[in-house]
CSV table of C-alpha atoms in Angstrom, one decimal:
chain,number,residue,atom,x,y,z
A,1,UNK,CA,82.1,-117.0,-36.9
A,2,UNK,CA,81.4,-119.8,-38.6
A,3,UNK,CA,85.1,-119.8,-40.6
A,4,UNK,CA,86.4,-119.6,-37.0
A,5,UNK,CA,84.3,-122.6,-36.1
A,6,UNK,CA,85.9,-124.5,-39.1
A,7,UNK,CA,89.6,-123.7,-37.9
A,8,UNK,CA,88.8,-124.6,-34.7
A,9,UNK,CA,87.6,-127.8,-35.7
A,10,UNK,CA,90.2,-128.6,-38.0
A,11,UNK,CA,92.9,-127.6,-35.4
A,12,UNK,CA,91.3,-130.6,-33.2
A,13,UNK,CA,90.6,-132.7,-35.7
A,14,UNK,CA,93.6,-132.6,-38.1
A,15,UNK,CA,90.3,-132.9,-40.7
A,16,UNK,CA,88.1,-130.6,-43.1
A,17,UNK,CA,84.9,-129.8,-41.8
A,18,UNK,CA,82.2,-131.6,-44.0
A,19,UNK,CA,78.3,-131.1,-43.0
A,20,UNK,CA,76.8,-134.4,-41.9
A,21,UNK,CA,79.9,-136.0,-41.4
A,22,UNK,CA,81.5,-136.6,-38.3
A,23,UNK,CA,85.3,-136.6,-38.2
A,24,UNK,CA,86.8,-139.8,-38.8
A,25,UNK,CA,89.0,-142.0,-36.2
A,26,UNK,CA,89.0,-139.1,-34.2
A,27,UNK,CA,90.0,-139.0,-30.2
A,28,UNK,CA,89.5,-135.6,-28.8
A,29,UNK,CA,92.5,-133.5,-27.4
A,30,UNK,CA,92.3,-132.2,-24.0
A,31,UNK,CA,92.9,-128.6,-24.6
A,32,UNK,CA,93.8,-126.4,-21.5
A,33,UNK,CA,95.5,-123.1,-21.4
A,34,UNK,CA,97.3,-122.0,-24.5
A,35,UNK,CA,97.8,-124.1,-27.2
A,36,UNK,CA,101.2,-124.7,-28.2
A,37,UNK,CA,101.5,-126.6,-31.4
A,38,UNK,CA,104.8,-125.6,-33.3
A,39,UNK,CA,103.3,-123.3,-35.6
A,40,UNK,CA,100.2,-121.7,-33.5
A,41,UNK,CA,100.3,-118.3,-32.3
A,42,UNK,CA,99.0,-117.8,-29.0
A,43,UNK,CA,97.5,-114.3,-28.7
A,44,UNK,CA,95.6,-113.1,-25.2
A,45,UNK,CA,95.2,-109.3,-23.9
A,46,UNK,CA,98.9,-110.1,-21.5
A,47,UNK,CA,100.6,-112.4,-23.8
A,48,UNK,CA,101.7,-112.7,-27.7
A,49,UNK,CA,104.2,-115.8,-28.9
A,50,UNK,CA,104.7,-117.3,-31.9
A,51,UNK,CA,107.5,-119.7,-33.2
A,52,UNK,CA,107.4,-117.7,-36.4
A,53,UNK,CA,110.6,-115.6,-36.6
A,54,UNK,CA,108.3,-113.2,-39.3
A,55,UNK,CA,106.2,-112.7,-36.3
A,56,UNK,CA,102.3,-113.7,-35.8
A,57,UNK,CA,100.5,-114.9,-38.9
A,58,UNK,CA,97.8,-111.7,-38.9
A,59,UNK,CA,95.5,-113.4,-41.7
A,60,UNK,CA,95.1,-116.2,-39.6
A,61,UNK,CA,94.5,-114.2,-36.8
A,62,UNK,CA,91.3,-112.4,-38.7
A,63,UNK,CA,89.9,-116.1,-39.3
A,64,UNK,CA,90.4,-116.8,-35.9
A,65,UNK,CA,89.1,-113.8,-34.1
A,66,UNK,CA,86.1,-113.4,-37.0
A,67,UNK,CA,87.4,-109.8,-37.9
A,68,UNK,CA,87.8,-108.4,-41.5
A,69,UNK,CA,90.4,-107.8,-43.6
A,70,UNK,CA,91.1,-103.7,-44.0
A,71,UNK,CA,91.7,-104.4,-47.8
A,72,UNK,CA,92.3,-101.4,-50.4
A,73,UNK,CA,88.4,-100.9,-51.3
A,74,UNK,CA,88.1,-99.9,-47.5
A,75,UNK,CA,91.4,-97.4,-47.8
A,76,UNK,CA,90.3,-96.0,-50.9
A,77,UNK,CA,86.7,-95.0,-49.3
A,78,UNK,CA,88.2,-93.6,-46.1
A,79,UNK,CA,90.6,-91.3,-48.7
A,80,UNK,CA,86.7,-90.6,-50.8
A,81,UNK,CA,85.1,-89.5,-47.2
A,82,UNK,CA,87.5,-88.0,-45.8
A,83,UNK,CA,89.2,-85.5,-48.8
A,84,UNK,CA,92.4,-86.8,-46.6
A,85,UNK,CA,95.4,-89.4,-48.3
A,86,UNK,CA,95.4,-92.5,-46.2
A,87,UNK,CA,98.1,-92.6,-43.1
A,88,UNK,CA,100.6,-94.7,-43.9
A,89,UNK,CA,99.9,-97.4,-41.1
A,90,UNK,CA,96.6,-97.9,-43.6
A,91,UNK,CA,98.6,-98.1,-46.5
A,92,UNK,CA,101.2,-100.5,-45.0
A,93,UNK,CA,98.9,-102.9,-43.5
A,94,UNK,CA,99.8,-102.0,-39.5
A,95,UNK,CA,96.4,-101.3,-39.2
A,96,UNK,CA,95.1,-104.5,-40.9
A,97,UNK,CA,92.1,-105.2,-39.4
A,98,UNK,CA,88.4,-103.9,-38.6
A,99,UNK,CA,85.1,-104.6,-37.2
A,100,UNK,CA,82.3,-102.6,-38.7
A,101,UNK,CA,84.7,-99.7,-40.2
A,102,UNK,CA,82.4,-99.1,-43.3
A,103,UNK,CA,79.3,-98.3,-40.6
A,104,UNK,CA,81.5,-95.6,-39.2
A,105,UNK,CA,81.9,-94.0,-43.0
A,106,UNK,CA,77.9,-94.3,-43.6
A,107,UNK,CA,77.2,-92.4,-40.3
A,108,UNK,CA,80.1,-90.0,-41.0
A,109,UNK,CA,78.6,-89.2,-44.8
A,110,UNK,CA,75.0,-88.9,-43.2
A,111,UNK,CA,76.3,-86.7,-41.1
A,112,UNK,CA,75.7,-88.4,-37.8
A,113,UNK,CA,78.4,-88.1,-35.0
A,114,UNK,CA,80.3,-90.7,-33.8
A,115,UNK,CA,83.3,-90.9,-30.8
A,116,UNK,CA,86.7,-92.2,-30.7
A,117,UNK,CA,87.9,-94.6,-28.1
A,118,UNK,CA,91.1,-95.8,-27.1
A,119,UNK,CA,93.6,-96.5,-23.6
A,120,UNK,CA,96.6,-97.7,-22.5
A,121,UNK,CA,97.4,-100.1,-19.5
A,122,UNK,CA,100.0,-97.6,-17.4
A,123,UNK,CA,102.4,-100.5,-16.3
A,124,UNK,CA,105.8,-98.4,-15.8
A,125,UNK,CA,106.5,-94.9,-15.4
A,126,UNK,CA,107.8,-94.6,-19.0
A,127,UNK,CA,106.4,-95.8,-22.5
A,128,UNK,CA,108.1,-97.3,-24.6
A,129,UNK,CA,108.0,-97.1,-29.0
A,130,UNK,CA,104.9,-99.6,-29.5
A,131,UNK,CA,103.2,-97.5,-26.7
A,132,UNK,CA,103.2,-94.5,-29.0
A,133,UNK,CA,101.5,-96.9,-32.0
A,134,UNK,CA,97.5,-96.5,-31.3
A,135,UNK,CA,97.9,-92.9,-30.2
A,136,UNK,CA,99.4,-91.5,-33.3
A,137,UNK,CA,97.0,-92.8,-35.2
A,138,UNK,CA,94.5,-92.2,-33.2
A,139,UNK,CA,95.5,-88.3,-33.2
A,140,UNK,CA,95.6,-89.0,-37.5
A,141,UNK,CA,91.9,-90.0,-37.2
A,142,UNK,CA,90.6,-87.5,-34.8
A,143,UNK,CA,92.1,-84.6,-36.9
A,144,UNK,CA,90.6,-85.9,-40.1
A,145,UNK,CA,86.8,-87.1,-38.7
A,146,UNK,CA,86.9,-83.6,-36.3
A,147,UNK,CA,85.4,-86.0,-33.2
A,148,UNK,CA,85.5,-86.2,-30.1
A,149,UNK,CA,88.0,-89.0,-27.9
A,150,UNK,CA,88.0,-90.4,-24.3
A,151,UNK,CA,91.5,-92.1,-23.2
A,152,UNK,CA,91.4,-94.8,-20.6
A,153,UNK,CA,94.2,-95.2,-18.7
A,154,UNK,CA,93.5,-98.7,-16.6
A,155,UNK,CA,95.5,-98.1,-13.6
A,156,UNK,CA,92.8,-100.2,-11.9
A,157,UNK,CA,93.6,-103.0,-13.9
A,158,UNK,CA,97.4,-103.2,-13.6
A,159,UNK,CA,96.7,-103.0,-9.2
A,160,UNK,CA,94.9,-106.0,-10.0
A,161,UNK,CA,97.6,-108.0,-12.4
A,162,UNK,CA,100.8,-106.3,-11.7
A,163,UNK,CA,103.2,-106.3,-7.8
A,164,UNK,CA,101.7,-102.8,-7.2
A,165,UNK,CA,100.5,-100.6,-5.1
A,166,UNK,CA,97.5,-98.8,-5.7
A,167,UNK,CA,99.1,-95.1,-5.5
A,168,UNK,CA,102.0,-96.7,-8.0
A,169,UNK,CA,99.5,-97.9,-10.2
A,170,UNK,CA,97.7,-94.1,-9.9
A,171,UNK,CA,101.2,-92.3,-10.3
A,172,UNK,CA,101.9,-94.6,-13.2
A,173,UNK,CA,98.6,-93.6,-14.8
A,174,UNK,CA,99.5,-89.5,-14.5
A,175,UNK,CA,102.9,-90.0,-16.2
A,176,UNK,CA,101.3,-91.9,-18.8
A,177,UNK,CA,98.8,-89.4,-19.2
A,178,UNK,CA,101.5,-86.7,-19.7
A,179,UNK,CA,103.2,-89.2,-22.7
A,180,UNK,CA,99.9,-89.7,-24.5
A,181,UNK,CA,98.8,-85.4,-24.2
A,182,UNK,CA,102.7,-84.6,-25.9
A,183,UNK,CA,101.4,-86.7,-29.0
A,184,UNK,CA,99.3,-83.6,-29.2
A,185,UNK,CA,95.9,-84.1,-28.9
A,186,UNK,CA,93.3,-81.3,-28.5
A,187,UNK,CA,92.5,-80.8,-24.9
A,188,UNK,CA,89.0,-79.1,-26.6
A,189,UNK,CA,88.2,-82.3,-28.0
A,190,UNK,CA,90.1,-84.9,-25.9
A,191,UNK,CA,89.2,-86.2,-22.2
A,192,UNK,CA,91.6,-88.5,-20.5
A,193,UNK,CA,90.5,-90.5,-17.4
A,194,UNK,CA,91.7,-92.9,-14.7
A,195,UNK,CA,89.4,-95.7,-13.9
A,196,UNK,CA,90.5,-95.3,-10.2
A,197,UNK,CA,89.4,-91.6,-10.6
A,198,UNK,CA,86.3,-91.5,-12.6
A,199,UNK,CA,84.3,-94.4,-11.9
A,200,UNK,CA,83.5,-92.9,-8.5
A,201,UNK,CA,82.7,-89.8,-9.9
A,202,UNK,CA,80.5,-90.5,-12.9
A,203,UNK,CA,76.6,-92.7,-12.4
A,204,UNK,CA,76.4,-93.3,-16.0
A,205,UNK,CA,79.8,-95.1,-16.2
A,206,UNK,CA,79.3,-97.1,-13.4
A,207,UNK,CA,75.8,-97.5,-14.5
A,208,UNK,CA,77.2,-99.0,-17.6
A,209,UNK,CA,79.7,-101.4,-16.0
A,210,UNK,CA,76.8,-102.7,-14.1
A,211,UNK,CA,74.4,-103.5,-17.1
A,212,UNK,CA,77.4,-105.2,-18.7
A,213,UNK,CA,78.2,-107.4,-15.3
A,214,UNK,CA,74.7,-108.4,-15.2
A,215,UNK,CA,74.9,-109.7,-19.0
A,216,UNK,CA,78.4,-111.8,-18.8
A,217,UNK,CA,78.3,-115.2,-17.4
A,218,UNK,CA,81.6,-116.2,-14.9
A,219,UNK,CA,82.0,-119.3,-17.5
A,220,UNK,CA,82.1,-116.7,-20.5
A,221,UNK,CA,84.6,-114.4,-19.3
A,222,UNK,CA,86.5,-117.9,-18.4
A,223,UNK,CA,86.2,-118.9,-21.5
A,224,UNK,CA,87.2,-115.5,-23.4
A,225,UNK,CA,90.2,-114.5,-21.0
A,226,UNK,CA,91.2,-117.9,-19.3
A,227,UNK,CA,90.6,-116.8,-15.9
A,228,UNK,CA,90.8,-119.4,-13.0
A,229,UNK,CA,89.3,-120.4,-9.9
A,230,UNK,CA,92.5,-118.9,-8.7
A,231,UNK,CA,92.2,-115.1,-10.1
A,232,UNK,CA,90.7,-112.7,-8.1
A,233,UNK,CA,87.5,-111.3,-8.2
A,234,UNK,CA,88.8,-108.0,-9.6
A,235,UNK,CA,90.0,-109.5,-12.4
A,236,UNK,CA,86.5,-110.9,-13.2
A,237,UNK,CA,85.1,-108.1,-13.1
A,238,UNK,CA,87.6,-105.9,-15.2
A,239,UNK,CA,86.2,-106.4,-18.5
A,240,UNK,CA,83.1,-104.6,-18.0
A,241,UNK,CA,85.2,-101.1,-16.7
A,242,UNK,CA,87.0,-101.5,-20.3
A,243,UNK,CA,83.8,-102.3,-22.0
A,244,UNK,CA,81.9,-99.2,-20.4
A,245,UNK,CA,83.6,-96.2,-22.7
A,246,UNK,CA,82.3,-98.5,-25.7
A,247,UNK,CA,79.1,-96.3,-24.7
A,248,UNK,CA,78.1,-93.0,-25.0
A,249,UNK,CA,75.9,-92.8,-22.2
A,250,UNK,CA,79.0,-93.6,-19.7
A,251,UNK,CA,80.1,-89.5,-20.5
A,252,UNK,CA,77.4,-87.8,-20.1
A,253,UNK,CA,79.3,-84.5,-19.6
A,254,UNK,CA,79.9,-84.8,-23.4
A,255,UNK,CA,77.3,-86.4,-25.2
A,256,UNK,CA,74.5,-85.5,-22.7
A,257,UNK,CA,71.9,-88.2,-22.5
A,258,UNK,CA,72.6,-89.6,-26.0
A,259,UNK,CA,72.5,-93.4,-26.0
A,260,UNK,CA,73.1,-94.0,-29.7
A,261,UNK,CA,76.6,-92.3,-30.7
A,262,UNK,CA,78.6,-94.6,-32.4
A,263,UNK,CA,82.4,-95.3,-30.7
A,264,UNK,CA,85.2,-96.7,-32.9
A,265,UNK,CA,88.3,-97.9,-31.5
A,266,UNK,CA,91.9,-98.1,-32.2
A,267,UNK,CA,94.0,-100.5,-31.1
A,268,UNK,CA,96.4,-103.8,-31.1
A,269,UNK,CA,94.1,-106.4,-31.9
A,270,UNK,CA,95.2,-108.6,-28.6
A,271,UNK,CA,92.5,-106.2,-26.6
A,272,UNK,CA,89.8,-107.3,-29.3
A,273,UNK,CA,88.6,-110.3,-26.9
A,274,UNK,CA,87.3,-107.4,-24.4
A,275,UNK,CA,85.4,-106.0,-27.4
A,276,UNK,CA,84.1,-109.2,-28.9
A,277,UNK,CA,82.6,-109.3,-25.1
A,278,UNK,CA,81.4,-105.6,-25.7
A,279,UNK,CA,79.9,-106.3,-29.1
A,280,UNK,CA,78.0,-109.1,-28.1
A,281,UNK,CA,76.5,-107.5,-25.3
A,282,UNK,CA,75.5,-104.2,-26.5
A,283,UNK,CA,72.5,-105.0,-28.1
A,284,UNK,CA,71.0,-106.9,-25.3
A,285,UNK,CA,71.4,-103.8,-22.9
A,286,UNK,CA,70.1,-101.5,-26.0
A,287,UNK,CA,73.4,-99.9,-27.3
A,288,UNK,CA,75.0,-99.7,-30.9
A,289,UNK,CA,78.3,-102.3,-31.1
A,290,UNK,CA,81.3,-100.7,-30.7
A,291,UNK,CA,83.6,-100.7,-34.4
A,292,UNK,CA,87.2,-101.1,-34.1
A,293,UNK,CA,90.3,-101.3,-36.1
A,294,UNK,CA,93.1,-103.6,-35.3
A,295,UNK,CA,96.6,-103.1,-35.5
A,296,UNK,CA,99.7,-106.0,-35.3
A,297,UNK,CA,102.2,-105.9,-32.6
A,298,UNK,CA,105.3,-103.9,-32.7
A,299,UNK,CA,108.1,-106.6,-32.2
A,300,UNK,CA,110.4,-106.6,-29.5
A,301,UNK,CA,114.3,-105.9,-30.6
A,302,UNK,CA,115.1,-109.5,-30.0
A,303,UNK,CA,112.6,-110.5,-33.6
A,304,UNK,CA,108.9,-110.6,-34.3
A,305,UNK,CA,107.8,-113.7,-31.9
A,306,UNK,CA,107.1,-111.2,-29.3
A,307,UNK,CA,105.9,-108.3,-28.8
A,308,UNK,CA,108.4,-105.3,-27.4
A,309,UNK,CA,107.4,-105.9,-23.5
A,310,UNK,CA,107.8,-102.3,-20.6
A,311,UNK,CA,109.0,-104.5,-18.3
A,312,UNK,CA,111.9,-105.9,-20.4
A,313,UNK,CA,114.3,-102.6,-20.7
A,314,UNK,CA,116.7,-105.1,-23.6
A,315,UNK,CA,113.5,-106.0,-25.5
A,316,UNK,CA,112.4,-102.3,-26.1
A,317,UNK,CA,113.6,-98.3,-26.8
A,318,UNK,CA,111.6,-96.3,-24.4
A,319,UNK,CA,110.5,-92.7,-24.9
A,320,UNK,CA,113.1,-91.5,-22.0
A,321,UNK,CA,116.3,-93.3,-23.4
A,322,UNK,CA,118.7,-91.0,-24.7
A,323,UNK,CA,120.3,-90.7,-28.1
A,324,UNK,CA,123.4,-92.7,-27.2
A,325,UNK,CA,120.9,-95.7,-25.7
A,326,UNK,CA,118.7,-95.7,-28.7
A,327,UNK,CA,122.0,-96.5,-30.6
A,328,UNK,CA,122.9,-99.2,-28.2
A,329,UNK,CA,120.4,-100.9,-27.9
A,330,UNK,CA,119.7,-101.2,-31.6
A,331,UNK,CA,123.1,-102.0,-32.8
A,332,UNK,CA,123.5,-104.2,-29.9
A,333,UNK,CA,119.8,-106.2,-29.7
A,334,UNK,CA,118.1,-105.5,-32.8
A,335,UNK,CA,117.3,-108.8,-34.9
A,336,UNK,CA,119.1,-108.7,-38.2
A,337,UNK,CA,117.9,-110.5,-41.1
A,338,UNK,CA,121.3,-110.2,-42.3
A,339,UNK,CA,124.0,-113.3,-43.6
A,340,UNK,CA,126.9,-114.0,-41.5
A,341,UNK,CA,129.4,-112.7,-42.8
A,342,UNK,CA,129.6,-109.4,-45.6
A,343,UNK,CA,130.6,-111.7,-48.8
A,344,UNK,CA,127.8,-113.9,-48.0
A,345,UNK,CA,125.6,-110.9,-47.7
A,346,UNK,CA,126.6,-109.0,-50.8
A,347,UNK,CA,126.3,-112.3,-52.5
A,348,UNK,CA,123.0,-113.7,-51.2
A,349,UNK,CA,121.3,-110.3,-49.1
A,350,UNK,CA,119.4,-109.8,-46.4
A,351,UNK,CA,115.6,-110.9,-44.9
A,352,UNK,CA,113.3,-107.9,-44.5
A,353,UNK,CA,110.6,-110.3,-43.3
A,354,UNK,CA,112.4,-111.1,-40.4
A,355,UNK,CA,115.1,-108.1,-39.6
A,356,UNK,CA,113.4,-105.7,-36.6
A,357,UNK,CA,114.9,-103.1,-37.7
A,358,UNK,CA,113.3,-103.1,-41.0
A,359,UNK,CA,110.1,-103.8,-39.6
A,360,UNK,CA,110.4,-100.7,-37.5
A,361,UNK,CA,111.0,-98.4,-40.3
A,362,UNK,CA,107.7,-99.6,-41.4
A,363,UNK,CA,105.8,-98.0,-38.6
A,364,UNK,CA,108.3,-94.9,-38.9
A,365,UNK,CA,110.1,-94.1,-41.9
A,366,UNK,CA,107.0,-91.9,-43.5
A,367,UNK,CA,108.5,-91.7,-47.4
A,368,UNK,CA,107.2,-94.7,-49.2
A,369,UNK,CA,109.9,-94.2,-51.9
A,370,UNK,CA,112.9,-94.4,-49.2
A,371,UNK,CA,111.4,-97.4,-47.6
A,372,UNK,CA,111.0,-99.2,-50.7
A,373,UNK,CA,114.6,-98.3,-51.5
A,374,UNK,CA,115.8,-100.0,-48.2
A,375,UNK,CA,113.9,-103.1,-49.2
A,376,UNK,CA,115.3,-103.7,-52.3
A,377,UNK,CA,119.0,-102.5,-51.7
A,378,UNK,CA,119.1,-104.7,-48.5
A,379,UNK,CA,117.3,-107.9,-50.3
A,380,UNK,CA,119.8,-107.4,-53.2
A,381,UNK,CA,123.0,-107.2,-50.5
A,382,UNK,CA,124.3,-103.5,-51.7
A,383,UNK,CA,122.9,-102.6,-48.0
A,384,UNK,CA,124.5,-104.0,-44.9
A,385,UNK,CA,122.5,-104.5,-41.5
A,386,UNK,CA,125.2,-102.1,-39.7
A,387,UNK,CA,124.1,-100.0,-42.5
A,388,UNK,CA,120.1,-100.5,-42.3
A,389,UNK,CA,120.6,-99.8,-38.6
A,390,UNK,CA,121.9,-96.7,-38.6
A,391,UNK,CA,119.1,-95.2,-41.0
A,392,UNK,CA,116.7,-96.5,-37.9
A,393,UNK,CA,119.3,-95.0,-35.0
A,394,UNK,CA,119.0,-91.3,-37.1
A,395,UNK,CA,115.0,-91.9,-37.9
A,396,UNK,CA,114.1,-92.6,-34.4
A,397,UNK,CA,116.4,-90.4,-32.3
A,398,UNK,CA,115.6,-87.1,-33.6
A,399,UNK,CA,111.3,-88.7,-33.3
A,400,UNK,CA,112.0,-89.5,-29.3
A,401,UNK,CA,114.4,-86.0,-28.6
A,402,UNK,CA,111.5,-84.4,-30.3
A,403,UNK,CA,108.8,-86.2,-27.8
A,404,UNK,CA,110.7,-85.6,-25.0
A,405,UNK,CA,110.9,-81.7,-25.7
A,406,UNK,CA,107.0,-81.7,-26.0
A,407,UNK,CA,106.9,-83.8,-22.7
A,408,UNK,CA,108.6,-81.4,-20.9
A,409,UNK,CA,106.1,-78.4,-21.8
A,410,UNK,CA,103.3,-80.5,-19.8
A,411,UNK,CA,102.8,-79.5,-16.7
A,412,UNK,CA,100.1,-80.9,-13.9
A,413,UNK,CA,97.9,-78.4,-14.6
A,414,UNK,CA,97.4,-79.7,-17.8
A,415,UNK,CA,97.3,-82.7,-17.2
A,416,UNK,CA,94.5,-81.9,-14.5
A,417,UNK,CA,92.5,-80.2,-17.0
A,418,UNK,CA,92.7,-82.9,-20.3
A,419,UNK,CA,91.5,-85.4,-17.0
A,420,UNK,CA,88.6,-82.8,-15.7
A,421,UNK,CA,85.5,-84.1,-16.9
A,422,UNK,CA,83.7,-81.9,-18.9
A,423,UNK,CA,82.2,-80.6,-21.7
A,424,UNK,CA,83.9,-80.7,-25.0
A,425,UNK,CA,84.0,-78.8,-27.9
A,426,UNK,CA,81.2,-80.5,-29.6
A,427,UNK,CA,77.4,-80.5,-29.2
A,428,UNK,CA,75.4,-83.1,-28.7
């Protein structure tokens, strides 16, 4: 917090903080809304931009936010615990960042349960590539701790924020759900709810969403998420129905009336502001802080200063496109980090830091070896972009035929019983 304090301070003052001294011929900067200095990123739960073609600086981020660094001590003892090699979004830094992840390994070694956590915000019918991100790992991590997960889907939330209706925002939610269960997940160890549908049926969760209500000021919630006089009152109150899973006691049906199982939860680090919200009020309403580990943003095809966005189709490859659009769209959209012309690439090569569709074999292009080949034949100029792309169009269309073959298997049944509440395959 207090490194956070210092950036902030030299971001408005232009000076190093020195104890005792104020800052000198200093006139304070009016600061509202985002800040939009040439090289800040601005990074919110709806919104990610950053002037940086190599995409959002992520170490800065950690200062900012008052996370920690997942660094190789921290790989190396989830590889000790576990008896499990590390997944390679540890080993490549796509998850880079955690909140109390070494807490997580002392309750797991002292044999003391803990619970995943994760959701997804079901904005369109289909998901797209970065959707898919959280999930797999989070199926990596369930497999190799053996614990239970819940699955949010906030329908609720995109009513509130999105042009629709409140049966689109439920239908939404259901197709979702059947993307997320052909990622294969356990249905013995894996509950998936609605917010529409369960809060009305379960006391402890709503229980939950009141006690955090009570203990979150309208001027903190302003502060954290930027609301306005403006924004309606279900938007206010949203961060408290995210915040609820954080807690045990919210599903009851699997953890009985136990108060003090430990959650940990995956995801893109620009949902960490609802958590830093969570975290700080957990102890005062007598629950154990949430962990969580933090991935980055998988970049839109246009380059890095975004993040790939459902409701632009050019920015991203969904799960339903078919092979020939997956080609398309890559050859046709995705960034290149490539010279202008071939002599001038052979002589001079290409950018990995900024080409997209580099970056994307990152996240999936498993062999380390290959992907290290790429790098260096495409920095040296013996690879071309049209060349680079193609090993992405053949990594990523036989990934999304294969998805789409497990979607179909999932029928409503399913789907019905992965969202029943109940008991799971653990005791408690």
């Amino acid at each position: 917090m207090l490194l956070s304090l210092k950036v902030t301070y030299k971001t408005a003052t232009g000076q190093d903080y020195k104890a005792g001294s104020p800052p000198v011929d200093f006139s304070p900067v009016s600061n509202n809304g985002p800040t939009t200095t040439q090289d800040e990123d601005f990074v919110d739960p709806w919104t990610v931009q950053t002037s940086n073609a190599k995409g959002v600086d992520y170490d800065k981020l950690i200062v900012r936010f008052g996370s920690s660094k997942i660094d190789k001590e921290l790989i190396n003892r989830i590889e000790r615990v576990t008896g499990k090699p590390p997944h390679h979004f540890l080993r490549r830094g796509i998850f880079f960042s955690h909140r109390d992840m070494n807490q997580i390994l002392d309750a797991y070694e002292n044999k003391k349960h803990f619970y995943l956590y994760t959701g997804r915000g079901p904005s369109s019918e289909a998901m797209h590539l970065g959707h898919l991100i959280p999930f797999i790992f989070t199926k990596w991590l369930q497999e190799i701790f053996n614990v239970p997960l819940v699955i949010q889907l906030t329908d609720d939330e995109k009513y509130l924020w999105k042009d629709l209706t409140i049966d689109k925002a439920y239908e939404y939610a259901i197709e979702n759900a059947k993307d997320i269960i052909a990622c294969g997940f356990d249905i013995n160890k894996t509950f998936i709810f609605s917010d529409l549908d369960y809060l009305g049926m379960s006391s402890g969760y709503y229980k939950n969403v009141v006690k955090v209500q009570k203990h979150v000021t309208f001027n903190q919630v302003k502060g954290i998420f930027g609301f306005t006089d403006s924004d309606c009152i279900g938007k206010i109150n949203f961060p408290a129905i995210q915040a609820a899973p954080s807690f045990s006691s919210s599903f009851p049906q699997i953890f009985k009336d136990k108060k003090d199982i430990q959650c940990l939860i995956p995801c893109a680090i620009d949902q960490d502001p609802y958590f830093r919200m969570t975290r700080d009020v957990a102890p005062r309403i007598g629950y154990l802080k949430p962990a969580l580990l933090h991935s980055v943003f998988f970049p839109a095809l246009q380059g890095a200063q975004t993040k790939m966005s459902a409701s632009d189709p050019n920015s991203s490859i969904f799960l339903t496109d078919t092979p020939k659009q997956i080609k398309t769209k890559i050859n046709k959209h995705a960034f290149s980090g490539g010279k202008d012309t071939i002599e001038e690439h052979r002589k001079y090569g290409g950018n990995c830091e900024v080409d997209v569709s580099y970056m994307y074999l990152t996240f999936f292009l498993e062999d380390d070896d290959k992907l290290e080949q790429m790098k260096q034949a495409y920095t040296s100029g013996a690879l071309l972009t049209g060349e680079l792309k193609k090993v992405l169009i053949e990594t990523l269309q036989p990934l999304i035929a294969a998805h789409q073959q497990r979607r179909k298997q999932i029928t409503d049944e399913m789907v019905k019983q992965f969202m029943t509440p109940r008991k799971l395959a653990f005791d408690f």
